[in-house]
PDB file of C-alpha atoms in Angstrom:
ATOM      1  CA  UNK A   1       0.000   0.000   0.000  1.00 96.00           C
ATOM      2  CA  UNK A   2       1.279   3.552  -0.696  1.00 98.00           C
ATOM      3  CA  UNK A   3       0.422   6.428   1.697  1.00 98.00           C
ATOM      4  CA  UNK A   4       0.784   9.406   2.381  1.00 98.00           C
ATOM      5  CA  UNK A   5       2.227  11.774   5.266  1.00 98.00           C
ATOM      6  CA  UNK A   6       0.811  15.690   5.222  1.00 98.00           C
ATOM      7  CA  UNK A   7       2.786  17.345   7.715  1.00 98.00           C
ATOM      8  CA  UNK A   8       1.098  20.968   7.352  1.00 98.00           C
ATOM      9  CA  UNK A   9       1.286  23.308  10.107  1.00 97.00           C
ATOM     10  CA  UNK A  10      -2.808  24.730  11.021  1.00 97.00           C
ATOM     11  CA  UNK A  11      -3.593  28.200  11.411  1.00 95.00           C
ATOM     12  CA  UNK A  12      -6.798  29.575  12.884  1.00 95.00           C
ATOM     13  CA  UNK A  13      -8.676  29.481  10.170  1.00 97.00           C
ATOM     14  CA  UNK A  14     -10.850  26.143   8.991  1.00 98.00           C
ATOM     15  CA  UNK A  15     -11.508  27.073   5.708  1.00 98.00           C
ATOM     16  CA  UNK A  16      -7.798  28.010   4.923  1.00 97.00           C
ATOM     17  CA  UNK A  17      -6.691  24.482   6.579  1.00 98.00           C
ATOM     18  CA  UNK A  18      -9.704  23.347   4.156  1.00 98.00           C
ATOM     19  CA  UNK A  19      -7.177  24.494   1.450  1.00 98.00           C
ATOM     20  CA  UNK A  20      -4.341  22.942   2.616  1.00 98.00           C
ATOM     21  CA  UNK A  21      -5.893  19.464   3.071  1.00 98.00           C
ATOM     22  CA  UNK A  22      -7.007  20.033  -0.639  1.00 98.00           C
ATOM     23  CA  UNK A  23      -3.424  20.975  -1.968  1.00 98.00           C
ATOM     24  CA  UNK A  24      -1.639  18.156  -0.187  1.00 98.00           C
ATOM     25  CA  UNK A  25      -4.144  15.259  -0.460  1.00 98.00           C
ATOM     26  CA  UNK A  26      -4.180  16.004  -4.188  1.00 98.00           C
ATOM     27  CA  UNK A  27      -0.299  15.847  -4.327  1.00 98.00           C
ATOM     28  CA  UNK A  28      -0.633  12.506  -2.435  1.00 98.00           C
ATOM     29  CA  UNK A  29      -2.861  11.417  -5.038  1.00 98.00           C
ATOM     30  CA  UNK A  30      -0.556  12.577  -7.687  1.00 98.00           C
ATOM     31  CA  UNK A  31       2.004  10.300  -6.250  1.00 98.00           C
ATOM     32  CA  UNK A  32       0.080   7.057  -6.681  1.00 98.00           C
ATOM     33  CA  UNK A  33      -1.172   7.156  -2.399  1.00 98.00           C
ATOM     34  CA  UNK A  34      -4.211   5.588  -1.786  1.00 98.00           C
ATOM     35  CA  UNK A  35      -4.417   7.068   1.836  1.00 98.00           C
ATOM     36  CA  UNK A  36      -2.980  10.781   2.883  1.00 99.00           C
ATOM     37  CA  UNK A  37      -2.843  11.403   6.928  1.00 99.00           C
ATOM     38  CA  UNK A  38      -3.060  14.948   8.319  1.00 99.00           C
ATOM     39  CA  UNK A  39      -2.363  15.498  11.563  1.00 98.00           C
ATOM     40  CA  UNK A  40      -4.098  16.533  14.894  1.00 98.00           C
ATOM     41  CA  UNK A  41      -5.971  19.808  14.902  1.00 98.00           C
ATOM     42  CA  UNK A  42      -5.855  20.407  10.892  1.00 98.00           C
ATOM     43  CA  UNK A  43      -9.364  21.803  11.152  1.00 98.00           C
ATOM     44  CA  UNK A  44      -7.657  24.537  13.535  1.00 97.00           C
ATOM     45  CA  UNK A  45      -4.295  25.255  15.609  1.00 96.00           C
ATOM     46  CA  UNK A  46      -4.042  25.076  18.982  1.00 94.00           C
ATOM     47  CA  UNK A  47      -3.992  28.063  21.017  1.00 92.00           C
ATOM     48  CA  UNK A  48      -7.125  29.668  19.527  1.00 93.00           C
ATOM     49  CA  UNK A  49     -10.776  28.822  20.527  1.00 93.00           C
ATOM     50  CA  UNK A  50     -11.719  25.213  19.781  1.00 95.00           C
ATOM     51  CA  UNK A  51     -15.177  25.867  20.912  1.00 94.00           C
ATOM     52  CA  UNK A  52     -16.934  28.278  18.019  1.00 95.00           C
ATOM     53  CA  UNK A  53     -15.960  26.460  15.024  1.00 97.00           C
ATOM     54  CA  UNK A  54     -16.518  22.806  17.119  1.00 98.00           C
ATOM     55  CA  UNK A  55     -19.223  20.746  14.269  1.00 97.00           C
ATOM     56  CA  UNK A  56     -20.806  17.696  13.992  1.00 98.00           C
ATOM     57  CA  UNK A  57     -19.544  15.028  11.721  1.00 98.00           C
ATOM     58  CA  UNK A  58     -22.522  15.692   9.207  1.00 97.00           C
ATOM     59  CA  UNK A  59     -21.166  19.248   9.294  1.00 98.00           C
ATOM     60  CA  UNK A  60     -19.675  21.705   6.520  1.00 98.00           C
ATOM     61  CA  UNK A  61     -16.123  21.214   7.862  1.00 98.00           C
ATOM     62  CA  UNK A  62     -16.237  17.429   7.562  1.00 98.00           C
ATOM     63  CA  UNK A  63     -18.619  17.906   4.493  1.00 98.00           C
ATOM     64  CA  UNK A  64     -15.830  19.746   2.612  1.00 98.00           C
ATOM     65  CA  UNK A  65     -12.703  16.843   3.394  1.00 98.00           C
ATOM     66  CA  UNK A  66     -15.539  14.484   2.261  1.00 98.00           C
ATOM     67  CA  UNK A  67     -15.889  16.011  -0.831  1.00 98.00           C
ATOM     68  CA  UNK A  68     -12.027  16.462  -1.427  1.00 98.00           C
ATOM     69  CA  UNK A  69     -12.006  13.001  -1.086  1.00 98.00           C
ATOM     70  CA  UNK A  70     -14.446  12.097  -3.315  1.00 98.00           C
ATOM     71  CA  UNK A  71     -13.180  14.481  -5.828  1.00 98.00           C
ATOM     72  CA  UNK A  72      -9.764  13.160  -5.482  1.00 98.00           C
ATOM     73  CA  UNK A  73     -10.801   9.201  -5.248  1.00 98.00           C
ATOM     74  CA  UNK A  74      -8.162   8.928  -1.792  1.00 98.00           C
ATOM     75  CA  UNK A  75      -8.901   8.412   1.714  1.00 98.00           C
ATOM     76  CA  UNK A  76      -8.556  10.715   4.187  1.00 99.00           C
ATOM     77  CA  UNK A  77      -7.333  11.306   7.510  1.00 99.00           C
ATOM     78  CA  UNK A  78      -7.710  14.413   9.023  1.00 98.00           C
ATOM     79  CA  UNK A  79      -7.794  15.801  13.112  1.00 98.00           C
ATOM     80  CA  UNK A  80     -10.817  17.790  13.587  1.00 98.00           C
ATOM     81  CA  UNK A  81     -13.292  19.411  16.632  1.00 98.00           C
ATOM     82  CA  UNK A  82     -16.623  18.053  17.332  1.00 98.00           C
ATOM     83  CA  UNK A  83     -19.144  18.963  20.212  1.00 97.00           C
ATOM     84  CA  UNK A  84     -18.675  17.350  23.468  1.00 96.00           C
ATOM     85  CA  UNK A  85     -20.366  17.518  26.784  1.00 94.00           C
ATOM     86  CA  UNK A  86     -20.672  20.502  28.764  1.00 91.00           C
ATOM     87  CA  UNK A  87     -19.591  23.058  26.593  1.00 92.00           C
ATOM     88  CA  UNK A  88     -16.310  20.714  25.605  1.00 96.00           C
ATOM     89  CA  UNK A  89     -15.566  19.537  22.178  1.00 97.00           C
ATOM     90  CA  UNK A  90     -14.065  16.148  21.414  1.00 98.00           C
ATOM     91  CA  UNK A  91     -10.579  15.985  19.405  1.00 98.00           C
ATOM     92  CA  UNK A  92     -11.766  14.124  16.938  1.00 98.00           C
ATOM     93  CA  UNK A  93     -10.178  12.166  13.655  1.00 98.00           C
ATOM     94  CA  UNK A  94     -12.608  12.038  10.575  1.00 99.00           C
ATOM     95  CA  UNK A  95     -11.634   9.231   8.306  1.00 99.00           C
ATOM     96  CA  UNK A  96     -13.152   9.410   5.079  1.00 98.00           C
ATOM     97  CA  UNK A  97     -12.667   8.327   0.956  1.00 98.00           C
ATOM     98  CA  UNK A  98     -13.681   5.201  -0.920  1.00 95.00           C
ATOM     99  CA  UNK A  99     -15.535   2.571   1.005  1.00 93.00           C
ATOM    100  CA  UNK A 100     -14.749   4.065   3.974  1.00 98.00           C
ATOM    101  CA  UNK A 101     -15.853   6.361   6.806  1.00 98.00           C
ATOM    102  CA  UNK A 102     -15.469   6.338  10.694  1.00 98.00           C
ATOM    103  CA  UNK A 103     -13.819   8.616  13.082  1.00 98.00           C
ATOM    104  CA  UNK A 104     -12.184   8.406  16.479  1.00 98.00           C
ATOM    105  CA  UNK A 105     -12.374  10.630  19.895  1.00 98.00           C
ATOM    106  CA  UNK A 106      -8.985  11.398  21.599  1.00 98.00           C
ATOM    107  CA  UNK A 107      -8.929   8.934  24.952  1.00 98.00           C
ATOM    108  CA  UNK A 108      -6.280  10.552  26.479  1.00 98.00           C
ATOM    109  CA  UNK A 109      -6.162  14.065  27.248  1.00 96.00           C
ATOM    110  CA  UNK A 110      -3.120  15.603  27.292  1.00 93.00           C
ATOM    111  CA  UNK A 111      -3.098  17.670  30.721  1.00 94.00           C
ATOM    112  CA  UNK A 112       0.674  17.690  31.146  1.00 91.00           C
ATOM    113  CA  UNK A 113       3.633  19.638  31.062  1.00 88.00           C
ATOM    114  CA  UNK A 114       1.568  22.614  32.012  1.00 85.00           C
ATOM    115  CA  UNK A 115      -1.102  22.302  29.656  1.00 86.00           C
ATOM    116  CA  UNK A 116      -4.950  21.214  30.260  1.00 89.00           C
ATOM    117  CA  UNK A 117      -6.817  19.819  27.270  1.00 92.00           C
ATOM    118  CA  UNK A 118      -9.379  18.382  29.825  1.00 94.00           C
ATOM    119  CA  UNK A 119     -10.412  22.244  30.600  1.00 92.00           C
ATOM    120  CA  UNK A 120     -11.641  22.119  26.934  1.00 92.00           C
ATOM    121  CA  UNK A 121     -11.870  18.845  25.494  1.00 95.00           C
ATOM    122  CA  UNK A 122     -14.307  15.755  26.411  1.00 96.00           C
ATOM    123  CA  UNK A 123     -12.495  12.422  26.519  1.00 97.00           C
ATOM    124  CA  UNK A 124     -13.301  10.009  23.669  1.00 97.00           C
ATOM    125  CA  UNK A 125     -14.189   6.406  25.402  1.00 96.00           C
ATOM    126  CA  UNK A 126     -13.797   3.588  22.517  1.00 97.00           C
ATOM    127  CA  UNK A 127     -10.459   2.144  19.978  1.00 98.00           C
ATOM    128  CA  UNK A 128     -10.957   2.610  16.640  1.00 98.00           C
ATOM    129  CA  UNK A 129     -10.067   0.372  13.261  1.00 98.00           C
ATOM    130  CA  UNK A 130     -10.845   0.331  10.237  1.00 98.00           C
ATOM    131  CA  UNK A 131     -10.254  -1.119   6.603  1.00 98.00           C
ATOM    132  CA  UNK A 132      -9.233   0.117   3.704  1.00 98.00           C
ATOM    133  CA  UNK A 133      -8.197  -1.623   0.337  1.00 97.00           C
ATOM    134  CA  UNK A 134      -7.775  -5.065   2.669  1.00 97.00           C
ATOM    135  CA  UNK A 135      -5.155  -3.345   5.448  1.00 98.00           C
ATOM    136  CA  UNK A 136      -6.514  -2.699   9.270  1.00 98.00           C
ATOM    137  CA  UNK A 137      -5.659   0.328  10.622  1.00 98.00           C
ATOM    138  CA  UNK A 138      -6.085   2.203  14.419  1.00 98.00           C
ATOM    139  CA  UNK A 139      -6.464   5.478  15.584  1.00 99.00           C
ATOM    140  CA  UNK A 140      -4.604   7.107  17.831  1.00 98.00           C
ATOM    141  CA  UNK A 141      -3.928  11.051  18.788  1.00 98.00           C
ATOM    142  CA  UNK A 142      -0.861  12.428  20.023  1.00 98.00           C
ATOM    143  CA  UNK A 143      -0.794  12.018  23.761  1.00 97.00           C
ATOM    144  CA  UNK A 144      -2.329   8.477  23.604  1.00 98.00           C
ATOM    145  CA  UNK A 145       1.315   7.577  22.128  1.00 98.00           C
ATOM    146  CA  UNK A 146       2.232   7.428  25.517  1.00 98.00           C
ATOM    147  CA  UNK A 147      -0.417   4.622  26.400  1.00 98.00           C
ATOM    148  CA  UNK A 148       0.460   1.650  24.886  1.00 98.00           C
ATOM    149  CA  UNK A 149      -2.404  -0.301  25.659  1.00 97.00           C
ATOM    150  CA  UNK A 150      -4.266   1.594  23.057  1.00 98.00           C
ATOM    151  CA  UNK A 151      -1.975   0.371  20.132  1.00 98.00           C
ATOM    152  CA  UNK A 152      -2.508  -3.228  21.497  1.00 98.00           C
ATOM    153  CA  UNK A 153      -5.949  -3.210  21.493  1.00 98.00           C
ATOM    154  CA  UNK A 154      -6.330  -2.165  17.862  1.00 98.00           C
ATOM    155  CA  UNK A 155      -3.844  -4.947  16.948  1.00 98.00           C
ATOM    156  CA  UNK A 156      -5.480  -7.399  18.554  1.00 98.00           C
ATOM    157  CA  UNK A 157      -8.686  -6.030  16.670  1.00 98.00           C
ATOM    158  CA  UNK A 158      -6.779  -6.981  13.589  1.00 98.00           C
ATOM    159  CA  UNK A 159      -5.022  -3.458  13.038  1.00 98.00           C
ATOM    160  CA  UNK A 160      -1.653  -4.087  11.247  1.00 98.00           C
ATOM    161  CA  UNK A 161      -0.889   0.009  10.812  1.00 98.00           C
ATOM    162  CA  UNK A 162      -1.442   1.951  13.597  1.00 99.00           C
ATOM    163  CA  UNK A 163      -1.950   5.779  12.787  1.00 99.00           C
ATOM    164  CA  UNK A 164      -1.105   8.511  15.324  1.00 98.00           C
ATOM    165  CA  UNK A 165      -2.371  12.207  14.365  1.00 98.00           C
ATOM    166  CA  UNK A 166      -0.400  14.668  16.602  1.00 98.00           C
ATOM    167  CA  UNK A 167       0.151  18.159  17.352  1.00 97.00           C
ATOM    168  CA  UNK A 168       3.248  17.658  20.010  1.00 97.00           C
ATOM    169  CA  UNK A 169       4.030  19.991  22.346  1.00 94.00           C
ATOM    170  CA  UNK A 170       7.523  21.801  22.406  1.00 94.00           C
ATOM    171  CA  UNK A 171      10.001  21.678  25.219  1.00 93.00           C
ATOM    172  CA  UNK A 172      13.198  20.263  26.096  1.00 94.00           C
ATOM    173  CA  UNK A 173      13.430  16.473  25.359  1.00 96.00           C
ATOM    174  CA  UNK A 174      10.491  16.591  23.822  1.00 96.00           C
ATOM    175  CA  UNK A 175      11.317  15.509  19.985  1.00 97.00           C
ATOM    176  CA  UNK A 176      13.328  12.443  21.208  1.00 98.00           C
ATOM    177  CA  UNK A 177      10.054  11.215  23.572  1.00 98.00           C
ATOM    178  CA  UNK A 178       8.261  11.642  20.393  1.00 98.00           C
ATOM    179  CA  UNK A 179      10.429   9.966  18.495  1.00 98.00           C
ATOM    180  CA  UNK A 180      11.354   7.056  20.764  1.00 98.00           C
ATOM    181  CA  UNK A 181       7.478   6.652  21.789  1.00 98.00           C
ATOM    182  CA  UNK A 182       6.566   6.168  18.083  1.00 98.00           C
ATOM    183  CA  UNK A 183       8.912   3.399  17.622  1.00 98.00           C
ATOM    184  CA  UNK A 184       8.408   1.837  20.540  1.00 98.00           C
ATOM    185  CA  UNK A 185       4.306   1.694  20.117  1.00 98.00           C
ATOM    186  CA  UNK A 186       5.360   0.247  17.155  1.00 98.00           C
ATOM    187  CA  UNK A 187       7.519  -2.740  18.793  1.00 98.00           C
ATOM    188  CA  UNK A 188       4.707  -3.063  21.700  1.00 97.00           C
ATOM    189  CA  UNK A 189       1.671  -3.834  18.727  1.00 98.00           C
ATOM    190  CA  UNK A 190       4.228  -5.821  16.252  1.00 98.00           C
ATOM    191  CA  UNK A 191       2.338  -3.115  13.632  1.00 98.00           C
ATOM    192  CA  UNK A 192       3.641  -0.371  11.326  1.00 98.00           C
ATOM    193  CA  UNK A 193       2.801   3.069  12.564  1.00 98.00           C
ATOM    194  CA  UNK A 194       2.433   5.961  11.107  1.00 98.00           C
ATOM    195  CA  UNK A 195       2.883   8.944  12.957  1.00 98.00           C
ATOM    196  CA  UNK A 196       1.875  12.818  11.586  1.00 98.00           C
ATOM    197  CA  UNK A 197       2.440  15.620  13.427  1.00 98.00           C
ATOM    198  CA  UNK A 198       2.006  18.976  12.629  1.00 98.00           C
ATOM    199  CA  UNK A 199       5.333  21.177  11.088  1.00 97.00           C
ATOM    200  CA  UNK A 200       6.632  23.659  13.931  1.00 96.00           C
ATOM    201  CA  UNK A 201       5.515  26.821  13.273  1.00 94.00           C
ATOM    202  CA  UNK A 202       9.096  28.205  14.048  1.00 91.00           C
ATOM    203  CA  UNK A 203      10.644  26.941  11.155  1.00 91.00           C
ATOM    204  CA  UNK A 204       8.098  29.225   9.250  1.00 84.00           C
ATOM    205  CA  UNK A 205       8.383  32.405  11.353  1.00 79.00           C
ATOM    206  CA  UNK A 206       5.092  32.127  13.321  1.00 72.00           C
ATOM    207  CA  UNK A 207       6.467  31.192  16.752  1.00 68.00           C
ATOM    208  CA  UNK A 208       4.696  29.091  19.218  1.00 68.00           C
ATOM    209  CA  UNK A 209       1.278  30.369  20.745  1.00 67.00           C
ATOM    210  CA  UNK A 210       2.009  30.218  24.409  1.00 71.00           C
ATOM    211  CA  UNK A 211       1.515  27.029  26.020  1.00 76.00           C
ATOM    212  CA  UNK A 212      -0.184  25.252  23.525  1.00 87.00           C
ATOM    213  CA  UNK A 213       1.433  22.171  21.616  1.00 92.00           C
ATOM    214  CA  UNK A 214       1.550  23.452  17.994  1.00 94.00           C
ATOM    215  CA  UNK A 215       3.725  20.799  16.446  1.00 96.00           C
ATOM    216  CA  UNK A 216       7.020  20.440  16.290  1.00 97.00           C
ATOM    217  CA  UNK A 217       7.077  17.967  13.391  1.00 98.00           C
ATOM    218  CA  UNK A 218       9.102  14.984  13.060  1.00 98.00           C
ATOM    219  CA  UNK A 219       6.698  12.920  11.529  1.00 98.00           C
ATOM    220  CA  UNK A 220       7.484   9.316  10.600  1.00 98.00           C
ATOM    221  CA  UNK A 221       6.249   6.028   9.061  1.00 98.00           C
ATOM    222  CA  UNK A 222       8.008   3.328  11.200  1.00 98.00           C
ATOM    223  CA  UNK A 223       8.103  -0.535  10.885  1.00 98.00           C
ATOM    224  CA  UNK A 224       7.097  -3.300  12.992  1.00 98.00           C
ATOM    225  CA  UNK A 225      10.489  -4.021  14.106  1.00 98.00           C
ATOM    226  CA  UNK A 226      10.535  -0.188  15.313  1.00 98.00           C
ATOM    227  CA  UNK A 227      13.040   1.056  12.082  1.00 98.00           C
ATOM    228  CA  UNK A 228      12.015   4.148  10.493  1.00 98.00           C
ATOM    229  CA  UNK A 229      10.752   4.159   6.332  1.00 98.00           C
ATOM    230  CA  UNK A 230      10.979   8.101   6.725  1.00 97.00           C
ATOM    231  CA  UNK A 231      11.580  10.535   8.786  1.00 98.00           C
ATOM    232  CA  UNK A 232      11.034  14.062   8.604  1.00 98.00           C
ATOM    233  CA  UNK A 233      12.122  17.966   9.845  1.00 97.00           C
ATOM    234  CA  UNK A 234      10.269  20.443  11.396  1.00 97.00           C
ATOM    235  CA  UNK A 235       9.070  21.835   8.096  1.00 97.00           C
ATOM    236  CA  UNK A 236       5.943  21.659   6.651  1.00 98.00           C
ATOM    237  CA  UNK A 237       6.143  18.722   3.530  1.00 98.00           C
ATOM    238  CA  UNK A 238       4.622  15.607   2.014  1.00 98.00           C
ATOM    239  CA  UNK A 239       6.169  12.115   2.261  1.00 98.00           C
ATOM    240  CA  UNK A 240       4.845   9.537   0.575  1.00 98.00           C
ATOM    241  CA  UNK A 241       5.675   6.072   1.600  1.00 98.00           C
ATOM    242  CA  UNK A 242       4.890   2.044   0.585  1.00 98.00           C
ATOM    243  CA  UNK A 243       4.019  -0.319   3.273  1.00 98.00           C
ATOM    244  CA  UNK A 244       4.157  -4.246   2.782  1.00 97.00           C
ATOM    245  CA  UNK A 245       1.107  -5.199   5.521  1.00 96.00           C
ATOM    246  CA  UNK A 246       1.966  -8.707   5.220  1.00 95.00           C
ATOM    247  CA  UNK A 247       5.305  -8.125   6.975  1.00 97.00           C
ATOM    248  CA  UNK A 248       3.101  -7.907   9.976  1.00 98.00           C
ATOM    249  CA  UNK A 249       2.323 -11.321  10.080  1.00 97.00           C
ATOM    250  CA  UNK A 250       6.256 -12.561   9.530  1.00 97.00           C
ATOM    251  CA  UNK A 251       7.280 -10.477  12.183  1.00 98.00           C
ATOM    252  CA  UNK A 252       4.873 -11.383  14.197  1.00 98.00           C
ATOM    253  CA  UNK A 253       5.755 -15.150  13.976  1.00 97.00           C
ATOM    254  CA  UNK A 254       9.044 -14.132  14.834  1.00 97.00           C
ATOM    255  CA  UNK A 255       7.923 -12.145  18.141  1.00 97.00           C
ATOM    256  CA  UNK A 256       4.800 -13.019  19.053  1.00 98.00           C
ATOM    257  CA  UNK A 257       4.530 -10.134  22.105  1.00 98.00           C
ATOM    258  CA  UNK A 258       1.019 -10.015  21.310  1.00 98.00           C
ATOM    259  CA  UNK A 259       0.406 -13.999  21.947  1.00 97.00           C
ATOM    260  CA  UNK A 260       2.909 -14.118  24.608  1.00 97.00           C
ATOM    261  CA  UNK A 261       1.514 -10.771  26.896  1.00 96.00           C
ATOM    262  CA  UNK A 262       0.428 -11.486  30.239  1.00 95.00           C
ATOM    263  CA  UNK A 263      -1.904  -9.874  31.668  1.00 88.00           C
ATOM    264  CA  UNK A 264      -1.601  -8.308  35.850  1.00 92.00           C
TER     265      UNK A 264
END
């Protein structure tokens, strides 16, 4: 399978990230990728009200990356805002493109290193999969990296790529967590993962808005065995990528953590 990885870097404005996910999914397609991944938040940035432009999954917002999908004949994954309770949203992923459509709710709120996304944000409840073209894939966003469990649940509900959407937060360290979680999630689920974060809005002159985790990029597509296929900067850019799914299955003769995990 070849896919795609849109590293873009949000602003405030969902219509202009409309036009991004438009430019890049269609350069995906260009390149032969039957599945393009935008990170967490493309709908809008961090560090600007989530609340007013929070929609429903039947909404313009989602309407519009459905279309662009249709239009383009490629799947899409893209990190969005939908209501929540009590005046919260959910950080949700809308998956959508040909013969399929689903979306996930971020489990695990990221209310750490100084920053609460539970003040805002309603916690999502449920793992995600779903098929495309004959591969499983999972969900996850950004902070449930750090939960493994997640990642072994959707393997053992047949995912053989797990995707991460992300909008990491800067700080000291944090690129090499990032990078050692993602290959390490990968090792823990014996699946490929895919890993998009959005670019670092420093490398383009826009500077970090306060507190809030506005990407610092590093995306990567990473193997079952925990090597990296690609790697990228901080800069916004496309990579697109092939995957062999059945690997999954040779490696996972070859270390069977999933069959052999113990439960305590």
């Amino acid at each position: 399978m070849r896919l795609a990885v849109a590293q873009i870097i949000s602003s405030a404005d969902p219509a202009g990230n409309l036009g991004l996910i438009r430019d890049y999914a269609a350069q995906a397609k260009a390149a032969g990728a039957e599945l393009v991944v935008f990170p967490e938040a493309a709908m809008r940035a961090f560090g600007h009200s989530l609340r007013d432009i929070a929609e429903p999954l039947d909404g313009p917002w989602a309407g519009e990356v459905r279309a662009i999908a249709r239009e383009l004949d490629i799947a899409i994954v893209a990190g969005m805002f939908t209501p929540g309770k009590d005046g919260r949203v959910r950080n949700t992923l809308l998956v959508t493109g040909p013969g399929v459509e689903t979306s996930y709710d971020k489990v695990h709120l990221f209310d750490a290193f100084g920053f609460a996304e539970s003040k805002t944000v309603d916690a999502g409840e449920t793992p995600v999969t779903f098929k495309l073209n004959g591969t499983v894939f999972g969900l996850a966003t950004c902070y449930d990296v750090r939960f493994p469990a997640l990642f072994t649940a959707n393997a053992r509900a047949g995912a053989q790529v797990n995707i991460v959407c992300a909008s990491w937060g800067a700080g000291e360290g944090k690129a090499e967590q990032w990078d050692l979680l993602v290959r390490a999630r990968a090792l823990d689920s014996t699946t490929f993962v895919v890993a998009c974060g959005q670019g670092d809005p420093e490398t383009t002159g826009a500077g970090r808005a306060g507190s809030a985790p506005t990407g610092i990029g590093h995306s990567a597509v990473i193997t079952p065995l925990g090597s990296a296929l690609v790697t990228l900067g901080g800069k916004p850019e496309l990579a697109v990528v092939d995957i062999d799914p059945s690997v999954v299955d040779e490696v996972r003769s070859k270390l069977p953590v999933l069959a052999n995990a113990r439960q305590f």
